[in-house]
PDB file of C-alpha atoms in Angstrom:
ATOM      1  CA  UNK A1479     -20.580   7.394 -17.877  1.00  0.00           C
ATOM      2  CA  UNK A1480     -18.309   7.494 -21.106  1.00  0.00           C
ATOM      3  CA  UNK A1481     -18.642   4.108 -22.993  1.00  0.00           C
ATOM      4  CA  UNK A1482     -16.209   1.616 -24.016  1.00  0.00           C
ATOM      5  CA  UNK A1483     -16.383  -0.828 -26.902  1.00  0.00           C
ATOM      6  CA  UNK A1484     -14.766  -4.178 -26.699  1.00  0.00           C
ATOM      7  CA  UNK A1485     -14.992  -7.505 -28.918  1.00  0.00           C
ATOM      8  CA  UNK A1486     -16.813  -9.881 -26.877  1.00  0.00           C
ATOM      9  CA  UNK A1487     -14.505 -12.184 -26.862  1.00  0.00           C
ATOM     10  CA  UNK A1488     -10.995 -13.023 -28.676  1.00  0.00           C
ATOM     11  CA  UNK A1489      -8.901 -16.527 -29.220  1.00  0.00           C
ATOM     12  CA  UNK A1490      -4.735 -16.520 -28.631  1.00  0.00           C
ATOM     13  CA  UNK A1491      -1.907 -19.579 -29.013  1.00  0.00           C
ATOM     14  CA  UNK A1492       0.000 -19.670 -25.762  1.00  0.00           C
ATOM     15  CA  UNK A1493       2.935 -17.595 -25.720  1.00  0.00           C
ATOM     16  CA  UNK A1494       2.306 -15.596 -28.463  1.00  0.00           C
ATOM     17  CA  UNK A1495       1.448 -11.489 -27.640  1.00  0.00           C
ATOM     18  CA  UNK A1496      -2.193 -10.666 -26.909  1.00  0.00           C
ATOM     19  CA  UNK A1497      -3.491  -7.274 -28.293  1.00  0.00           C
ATOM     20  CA  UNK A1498      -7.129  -6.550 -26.872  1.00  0.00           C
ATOM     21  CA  UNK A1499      -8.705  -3.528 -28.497  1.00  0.00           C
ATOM     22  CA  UNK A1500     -10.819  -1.058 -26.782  1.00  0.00           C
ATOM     23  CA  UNK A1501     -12.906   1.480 -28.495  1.00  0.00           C
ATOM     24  CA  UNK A1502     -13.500   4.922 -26.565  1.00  0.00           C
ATOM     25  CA  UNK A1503     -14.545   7.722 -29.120  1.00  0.00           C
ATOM     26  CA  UNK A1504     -15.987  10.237 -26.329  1.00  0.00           C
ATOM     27  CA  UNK A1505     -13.290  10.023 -23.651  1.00  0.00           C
ATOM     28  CA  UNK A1506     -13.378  13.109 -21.801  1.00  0.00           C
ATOM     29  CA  UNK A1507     -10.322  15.054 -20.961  1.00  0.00           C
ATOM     30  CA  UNK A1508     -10.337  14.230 -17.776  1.00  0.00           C
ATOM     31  CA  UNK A1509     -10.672  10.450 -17.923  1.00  0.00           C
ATOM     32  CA  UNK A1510      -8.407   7.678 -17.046  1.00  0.00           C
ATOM     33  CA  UNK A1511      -8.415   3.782 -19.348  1.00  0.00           C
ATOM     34  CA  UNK A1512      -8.345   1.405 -17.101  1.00  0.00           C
ATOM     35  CA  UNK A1513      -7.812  -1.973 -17.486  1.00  0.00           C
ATOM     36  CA  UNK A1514      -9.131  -4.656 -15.185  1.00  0.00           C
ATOM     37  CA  UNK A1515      -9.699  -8.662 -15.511  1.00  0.00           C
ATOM     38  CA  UNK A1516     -11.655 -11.305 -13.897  1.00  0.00           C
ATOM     39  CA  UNK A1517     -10.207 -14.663 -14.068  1.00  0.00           C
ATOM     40  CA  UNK A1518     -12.673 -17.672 -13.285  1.00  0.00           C
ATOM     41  CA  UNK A1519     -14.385 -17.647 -10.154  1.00  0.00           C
ATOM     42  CA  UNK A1520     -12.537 -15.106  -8.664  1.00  0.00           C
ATOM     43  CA  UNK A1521     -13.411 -11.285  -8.056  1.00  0.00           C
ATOM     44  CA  UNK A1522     -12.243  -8.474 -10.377  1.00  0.00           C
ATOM     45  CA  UNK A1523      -8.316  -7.935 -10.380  1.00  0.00           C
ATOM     46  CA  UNK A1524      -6.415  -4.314 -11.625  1.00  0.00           C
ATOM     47  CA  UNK A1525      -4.186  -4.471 -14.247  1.00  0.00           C
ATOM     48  CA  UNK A1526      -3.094  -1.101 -15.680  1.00  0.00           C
ATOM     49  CA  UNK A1527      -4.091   2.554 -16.055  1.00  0.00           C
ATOM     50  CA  UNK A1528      -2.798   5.109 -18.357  1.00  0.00           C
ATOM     51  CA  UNK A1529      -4.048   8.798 -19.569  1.00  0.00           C
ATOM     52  CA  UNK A1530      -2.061   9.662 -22.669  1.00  0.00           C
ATOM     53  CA  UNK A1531       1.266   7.829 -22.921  1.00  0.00           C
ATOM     54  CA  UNK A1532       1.910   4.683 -23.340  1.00  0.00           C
ATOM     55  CA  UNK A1533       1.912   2.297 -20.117  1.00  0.00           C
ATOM     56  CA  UNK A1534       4.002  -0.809 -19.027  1.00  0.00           C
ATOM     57  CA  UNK A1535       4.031  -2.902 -15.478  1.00  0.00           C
ATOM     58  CA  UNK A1536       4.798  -6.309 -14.932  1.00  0.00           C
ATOM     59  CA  UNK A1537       1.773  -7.479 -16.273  1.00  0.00           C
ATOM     60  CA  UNK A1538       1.201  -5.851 -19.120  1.00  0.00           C
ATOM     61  CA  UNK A1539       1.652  -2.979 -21.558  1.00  0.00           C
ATOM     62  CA  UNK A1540      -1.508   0.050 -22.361  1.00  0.00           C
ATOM     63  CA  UNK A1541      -1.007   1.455 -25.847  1.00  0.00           C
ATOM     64  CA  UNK A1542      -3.156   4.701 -26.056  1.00  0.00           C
ATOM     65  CA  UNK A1543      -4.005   6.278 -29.282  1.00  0.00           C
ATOM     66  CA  UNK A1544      -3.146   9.852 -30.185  1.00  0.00           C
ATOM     67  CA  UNK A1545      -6.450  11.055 -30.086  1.00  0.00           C
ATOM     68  CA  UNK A1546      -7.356   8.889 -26.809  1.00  0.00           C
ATOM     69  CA  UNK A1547     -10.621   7.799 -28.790  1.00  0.00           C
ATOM     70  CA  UNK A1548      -8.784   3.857 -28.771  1.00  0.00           C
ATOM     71  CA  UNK A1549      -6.358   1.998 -26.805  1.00  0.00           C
ATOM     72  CA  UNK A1550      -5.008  -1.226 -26.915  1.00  0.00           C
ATOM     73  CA  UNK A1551      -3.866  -3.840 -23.688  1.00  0.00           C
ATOM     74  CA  UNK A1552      -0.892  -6.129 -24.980  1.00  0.00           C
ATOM     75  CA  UNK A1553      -0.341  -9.357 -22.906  1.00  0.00           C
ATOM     76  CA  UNK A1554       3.408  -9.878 -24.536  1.00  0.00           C
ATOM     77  CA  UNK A1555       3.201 -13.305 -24.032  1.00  0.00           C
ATOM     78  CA  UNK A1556       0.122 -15.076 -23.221  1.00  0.00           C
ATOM     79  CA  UNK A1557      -0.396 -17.937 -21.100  1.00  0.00           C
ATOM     80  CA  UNK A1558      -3.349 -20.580 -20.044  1.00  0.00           C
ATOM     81  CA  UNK A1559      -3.556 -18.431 -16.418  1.00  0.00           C
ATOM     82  CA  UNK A1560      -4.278 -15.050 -18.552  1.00  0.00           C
ATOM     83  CA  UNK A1561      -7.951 -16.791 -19.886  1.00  0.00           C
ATOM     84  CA  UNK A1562     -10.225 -14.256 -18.084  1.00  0.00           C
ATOM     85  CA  UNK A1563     -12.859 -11.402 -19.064  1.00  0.00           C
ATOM     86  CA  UNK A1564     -10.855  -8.217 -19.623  1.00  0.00           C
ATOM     87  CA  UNK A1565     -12.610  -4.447 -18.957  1.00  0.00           C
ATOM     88  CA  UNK A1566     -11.795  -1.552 -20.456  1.00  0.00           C
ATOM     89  CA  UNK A1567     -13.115   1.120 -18.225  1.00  0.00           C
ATOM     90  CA  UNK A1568     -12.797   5.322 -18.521  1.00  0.00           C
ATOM     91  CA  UNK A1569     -12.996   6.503 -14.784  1.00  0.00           C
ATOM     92  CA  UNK A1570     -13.032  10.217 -14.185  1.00  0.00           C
ATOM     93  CA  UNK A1571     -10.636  12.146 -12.187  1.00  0.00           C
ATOM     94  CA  UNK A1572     -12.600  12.539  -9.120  1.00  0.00           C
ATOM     95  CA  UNK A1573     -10.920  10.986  -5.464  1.00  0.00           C
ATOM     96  CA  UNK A1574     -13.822   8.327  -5.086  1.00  0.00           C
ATOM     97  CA  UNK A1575     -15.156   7.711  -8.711  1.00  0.00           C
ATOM     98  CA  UNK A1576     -16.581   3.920  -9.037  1.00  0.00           C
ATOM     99  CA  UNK A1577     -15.853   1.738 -11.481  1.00  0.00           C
ATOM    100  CA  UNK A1578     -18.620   0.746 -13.708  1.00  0.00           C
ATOM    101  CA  UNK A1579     -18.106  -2.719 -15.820  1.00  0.00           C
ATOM    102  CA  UNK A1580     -19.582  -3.661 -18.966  1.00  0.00           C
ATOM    103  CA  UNK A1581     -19.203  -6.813 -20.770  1.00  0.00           C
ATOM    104  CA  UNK A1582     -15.838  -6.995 -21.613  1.00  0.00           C
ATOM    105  CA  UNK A1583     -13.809  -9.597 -23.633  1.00  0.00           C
ATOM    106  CA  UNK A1584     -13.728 -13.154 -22.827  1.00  0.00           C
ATOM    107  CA  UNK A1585      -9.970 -14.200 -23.782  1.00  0.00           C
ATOM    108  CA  UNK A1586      -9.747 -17.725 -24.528  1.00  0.00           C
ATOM    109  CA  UNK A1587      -5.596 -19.292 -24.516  1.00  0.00           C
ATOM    110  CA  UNK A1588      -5.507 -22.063 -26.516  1.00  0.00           C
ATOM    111  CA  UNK A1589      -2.295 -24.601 -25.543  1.00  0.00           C
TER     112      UNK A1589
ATOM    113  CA  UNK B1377       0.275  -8.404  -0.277  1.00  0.00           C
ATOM    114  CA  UNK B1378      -2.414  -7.006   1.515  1.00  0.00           C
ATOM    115  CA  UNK B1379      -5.463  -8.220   0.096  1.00  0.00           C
ATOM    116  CA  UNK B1380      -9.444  -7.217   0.418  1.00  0.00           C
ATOM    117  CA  UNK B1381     -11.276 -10.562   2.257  1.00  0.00           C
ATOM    118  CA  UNK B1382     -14.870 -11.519   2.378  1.00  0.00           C
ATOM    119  CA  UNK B1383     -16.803 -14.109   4.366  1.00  0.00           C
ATOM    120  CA  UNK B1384     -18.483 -15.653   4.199  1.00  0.00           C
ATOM    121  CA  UNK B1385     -17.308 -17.773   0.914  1.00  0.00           C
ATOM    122  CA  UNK B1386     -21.033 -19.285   0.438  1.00  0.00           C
ATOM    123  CA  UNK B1387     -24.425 -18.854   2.365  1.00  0.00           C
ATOM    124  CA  UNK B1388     -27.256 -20.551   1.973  1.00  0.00           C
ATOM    125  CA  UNK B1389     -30.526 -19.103   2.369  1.00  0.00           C
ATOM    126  CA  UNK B1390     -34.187 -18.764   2.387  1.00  0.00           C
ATOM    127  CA  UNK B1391     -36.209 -15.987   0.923  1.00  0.00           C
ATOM    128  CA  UNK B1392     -37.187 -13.416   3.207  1.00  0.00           C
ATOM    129  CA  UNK B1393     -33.957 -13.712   5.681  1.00  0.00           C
ATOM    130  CA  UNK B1394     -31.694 -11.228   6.517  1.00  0.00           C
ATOM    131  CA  UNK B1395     -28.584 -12.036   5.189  1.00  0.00           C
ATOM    132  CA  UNK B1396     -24.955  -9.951   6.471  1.00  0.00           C
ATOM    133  CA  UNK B1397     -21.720  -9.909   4.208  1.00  0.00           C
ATOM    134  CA  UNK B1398     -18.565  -8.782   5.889  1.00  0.00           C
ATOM    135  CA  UNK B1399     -15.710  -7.577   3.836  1.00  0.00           C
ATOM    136  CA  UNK B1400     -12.213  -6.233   5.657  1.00  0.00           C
ATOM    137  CA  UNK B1401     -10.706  -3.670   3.582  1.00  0.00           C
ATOM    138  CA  UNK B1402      -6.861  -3.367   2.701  1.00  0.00           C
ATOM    139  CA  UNK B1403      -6.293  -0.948   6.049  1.00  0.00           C
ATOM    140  CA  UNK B1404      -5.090   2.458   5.089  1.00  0.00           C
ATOM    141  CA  UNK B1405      -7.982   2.351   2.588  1.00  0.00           C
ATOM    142  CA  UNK B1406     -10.424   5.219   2.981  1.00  0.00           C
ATOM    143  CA  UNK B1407     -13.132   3.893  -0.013  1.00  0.00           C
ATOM    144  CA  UNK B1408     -15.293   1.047   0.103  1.00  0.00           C
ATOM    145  CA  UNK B1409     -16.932  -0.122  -2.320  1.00  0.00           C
ATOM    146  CA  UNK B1410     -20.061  -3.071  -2.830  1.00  0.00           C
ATOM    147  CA  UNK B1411     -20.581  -4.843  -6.381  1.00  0.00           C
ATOM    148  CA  UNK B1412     -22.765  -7.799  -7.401  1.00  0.00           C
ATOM    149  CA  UNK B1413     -22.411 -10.346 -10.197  1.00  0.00           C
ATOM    150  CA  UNK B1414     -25.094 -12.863 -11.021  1.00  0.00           C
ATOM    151  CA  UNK B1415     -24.789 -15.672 -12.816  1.00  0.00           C
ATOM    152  CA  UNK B1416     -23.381 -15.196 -16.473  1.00  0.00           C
ATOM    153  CA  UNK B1417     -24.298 -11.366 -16.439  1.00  0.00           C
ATOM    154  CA  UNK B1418     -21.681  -8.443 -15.662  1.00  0.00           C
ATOM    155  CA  UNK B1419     -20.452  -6.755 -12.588  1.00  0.00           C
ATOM    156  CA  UNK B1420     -23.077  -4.208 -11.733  1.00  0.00           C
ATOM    157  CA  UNK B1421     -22.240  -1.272  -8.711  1.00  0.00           C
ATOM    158  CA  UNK B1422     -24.182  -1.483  -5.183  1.00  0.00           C
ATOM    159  CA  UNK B1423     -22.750   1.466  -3.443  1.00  0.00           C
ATOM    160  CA  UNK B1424     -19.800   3.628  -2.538  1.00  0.00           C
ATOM    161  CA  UNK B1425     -19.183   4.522   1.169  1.00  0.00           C
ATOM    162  CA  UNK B1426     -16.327   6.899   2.296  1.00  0.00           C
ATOM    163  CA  UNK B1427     -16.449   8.854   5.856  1.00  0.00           C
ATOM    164  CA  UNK B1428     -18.816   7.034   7.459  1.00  0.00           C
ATOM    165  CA  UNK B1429     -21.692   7.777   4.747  1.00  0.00           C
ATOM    166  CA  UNK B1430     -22.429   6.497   1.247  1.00  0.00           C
ATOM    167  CA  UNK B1431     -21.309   8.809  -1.143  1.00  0.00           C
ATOM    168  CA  UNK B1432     -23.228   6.984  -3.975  1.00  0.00           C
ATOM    169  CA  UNK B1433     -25.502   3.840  -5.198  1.00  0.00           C
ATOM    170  CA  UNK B1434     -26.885   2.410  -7.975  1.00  0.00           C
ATOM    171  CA  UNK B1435     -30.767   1.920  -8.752  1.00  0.00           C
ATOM    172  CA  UNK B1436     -30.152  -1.616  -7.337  1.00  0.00           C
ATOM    173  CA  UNK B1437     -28.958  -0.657  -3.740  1.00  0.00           C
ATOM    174  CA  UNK B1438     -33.226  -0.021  -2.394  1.00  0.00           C
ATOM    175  CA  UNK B1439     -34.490  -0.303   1.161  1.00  0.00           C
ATOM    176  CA  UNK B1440     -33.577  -3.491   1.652  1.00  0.00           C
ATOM    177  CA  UNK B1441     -29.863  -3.023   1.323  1.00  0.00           C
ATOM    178  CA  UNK B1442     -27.518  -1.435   3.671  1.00  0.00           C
ATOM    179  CA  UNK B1443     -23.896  -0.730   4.474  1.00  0.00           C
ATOM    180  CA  UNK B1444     -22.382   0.087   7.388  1.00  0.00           C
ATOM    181  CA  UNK B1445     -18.148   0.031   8.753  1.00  0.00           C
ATOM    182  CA  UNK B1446     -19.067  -0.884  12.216  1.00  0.00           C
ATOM    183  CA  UNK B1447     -15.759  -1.077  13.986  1.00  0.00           C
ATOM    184  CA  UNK B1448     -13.707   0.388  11.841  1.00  0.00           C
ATOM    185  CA  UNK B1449     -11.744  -2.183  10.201  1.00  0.00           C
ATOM    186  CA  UNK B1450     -15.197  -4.255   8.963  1.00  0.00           C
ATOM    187  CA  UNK B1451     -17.243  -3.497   6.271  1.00  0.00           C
ATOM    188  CA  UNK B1452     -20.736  -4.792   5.593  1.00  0.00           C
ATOM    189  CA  UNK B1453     -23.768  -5.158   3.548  1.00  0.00           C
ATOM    190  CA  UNK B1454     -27.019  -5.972   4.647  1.00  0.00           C
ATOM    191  CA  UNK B1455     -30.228  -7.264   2.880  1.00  0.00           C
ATOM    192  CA  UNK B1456     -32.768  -7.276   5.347  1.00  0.00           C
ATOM    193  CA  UNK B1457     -35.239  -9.827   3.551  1.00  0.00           C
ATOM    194  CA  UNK B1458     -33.359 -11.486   0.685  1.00  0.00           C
ATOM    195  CA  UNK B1459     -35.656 -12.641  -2.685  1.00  0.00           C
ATOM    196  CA  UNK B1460     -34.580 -14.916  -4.746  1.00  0.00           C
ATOM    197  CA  UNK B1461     -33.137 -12.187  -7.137  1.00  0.00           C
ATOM    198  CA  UNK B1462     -30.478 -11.417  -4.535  1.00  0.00           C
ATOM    199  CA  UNK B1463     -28.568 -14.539  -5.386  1.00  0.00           C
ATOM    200  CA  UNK B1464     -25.597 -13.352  -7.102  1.00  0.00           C
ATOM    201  CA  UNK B1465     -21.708 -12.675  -6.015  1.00  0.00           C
ATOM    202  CA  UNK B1466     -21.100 -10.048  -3.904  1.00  0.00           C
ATOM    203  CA  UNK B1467     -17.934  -8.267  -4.329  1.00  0.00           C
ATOM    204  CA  UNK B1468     -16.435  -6.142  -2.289  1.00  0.00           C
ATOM    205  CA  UNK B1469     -14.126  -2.887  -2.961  1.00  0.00           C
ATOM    206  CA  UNK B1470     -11.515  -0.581  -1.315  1.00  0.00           C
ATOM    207  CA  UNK B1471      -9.071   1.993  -2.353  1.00  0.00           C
ATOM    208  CA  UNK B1472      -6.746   4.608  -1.208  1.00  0.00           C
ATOM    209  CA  UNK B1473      -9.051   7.096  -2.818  1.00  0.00           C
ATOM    210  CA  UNK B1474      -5.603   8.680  -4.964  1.00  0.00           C
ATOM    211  CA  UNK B1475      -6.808  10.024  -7.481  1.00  0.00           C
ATOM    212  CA  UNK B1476      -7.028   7.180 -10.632  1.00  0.00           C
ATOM    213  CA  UNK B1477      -5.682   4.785  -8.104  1.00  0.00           C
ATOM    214  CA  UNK B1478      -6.747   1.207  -8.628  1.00  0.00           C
ATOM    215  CA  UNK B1479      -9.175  -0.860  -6.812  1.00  0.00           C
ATOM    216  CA  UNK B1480      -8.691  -3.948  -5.105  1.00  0.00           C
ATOM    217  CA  UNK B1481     -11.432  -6.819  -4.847  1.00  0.00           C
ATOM    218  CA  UNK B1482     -11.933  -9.172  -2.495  1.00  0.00           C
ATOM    219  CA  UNK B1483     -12.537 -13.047  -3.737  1.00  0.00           C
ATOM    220  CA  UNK B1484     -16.378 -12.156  -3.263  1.00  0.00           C
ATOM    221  CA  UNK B1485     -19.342 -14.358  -1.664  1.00  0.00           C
ATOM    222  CA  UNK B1486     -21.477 -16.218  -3.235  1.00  0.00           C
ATOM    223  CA  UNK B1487     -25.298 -15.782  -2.279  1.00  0.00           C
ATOM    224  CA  UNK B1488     -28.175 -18.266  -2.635  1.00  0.00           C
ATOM    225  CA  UNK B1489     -31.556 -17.639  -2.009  1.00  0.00           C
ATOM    226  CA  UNK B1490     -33.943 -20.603  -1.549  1.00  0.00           C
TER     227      UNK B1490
END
């Protein structure tokens, strides 16, 4: 599986922007970033995908670097219910590919 | 929303039981999926199951763990003779099976072995 490399864990003020960086220098062609969290006690929860372009849903916005080797998740405005662990994952184009964790970055919002 | 749920929440139990987990998938899923998370350590992947058969599983997933979707709507994993190891959350998965589609997780269950 193609690796990721993420800060273990990061520090934001409420309501200011979150950017979470996400190293991924041999991304395949055909892999997908995804982006999941786990908030406390609760089980893993999607939060966006992209391939090349940038990405934006209601939860947050995927900037992908030209080369695809980095991307970076922006929370535009954090808040005490976004402290979780956030994955960066490359999954593979294939119909029933798993997703395979790693350690992730533990984002503490400070009020 | 439809949403992945697992049950139970909690079980208790002693070393060398069998122990089921039962997971309903979101229902026009076709991929099921089983992960476990001990204490303070990362998500790590049981197994993969689509058409009736597991498509794939991780070193962890040995004899003593199986899956099965008995009725079509329930999905479950077995250990047949849980060691103290097994405690951990269990997790369970489904997706549409789109290609790059996301995954959905249940709320998990939380195993203790005695």
């Amino acid at each position: 599986d193609a690796k990721t490399t993420q800060p273990n864990s990061m520090e934001s003020n409420e309501e200011e922007p979150v950017h979470l960086p996400c190293n991924h220098s041999t991304i395949s062609g055909t892999d997908y970033i995804h982006w999941y969290r786990q908030l406390p006690s609760q089980g893993p929860e999607y939060v966006i995908h992209g391939l090349t372009s940038n990405v934006n849903n209601r939860m947050a916005s995927l900037a992908i670097a030209e080369d695809r080797k980095s991307s970076t998740l922006i929370l535009h405005r954090a808040t005490l219910r976004d402290a979780a662990v956030y994955y960066c994952i490359l999954r593979s184009y294939n119909r029933d590919d798993k997703i395979i964790f790693g350690k992730g970055t533990r984002l503490h919002i400070l009020p | 929303e439809p949403e992945v749920t697992q049950t139970p929440s909690h079980q208790v139990t002693q070393m060398g039981q069998e122990v089921i987990l039962r997971c309903v998938p979101i229902s026009n899923h076709l991929y099921f999926y089983w992960y476990r998370q001990i204490l303070g350590q990362k998500v790590e992947f049981l197994v993969s199951f689509y058409n009736n058969e597991i498509s794939e599983k991780s070193e962890i997933f040995d004899d003593q763990f199986s899956v099965e979707r008995p009725d079509g709507s329930n999905f479950t994993l077995k250990i047949r003779s849980t060691k103290l190891e097994d405690s951990a959350m269990y997790f369970c998965a489904s997706g549409t099976g789109v290609n790059t589609g996301e995954l959905f997780f249940g709320e998990g269950s939380r195993l203790t072995v005695l």
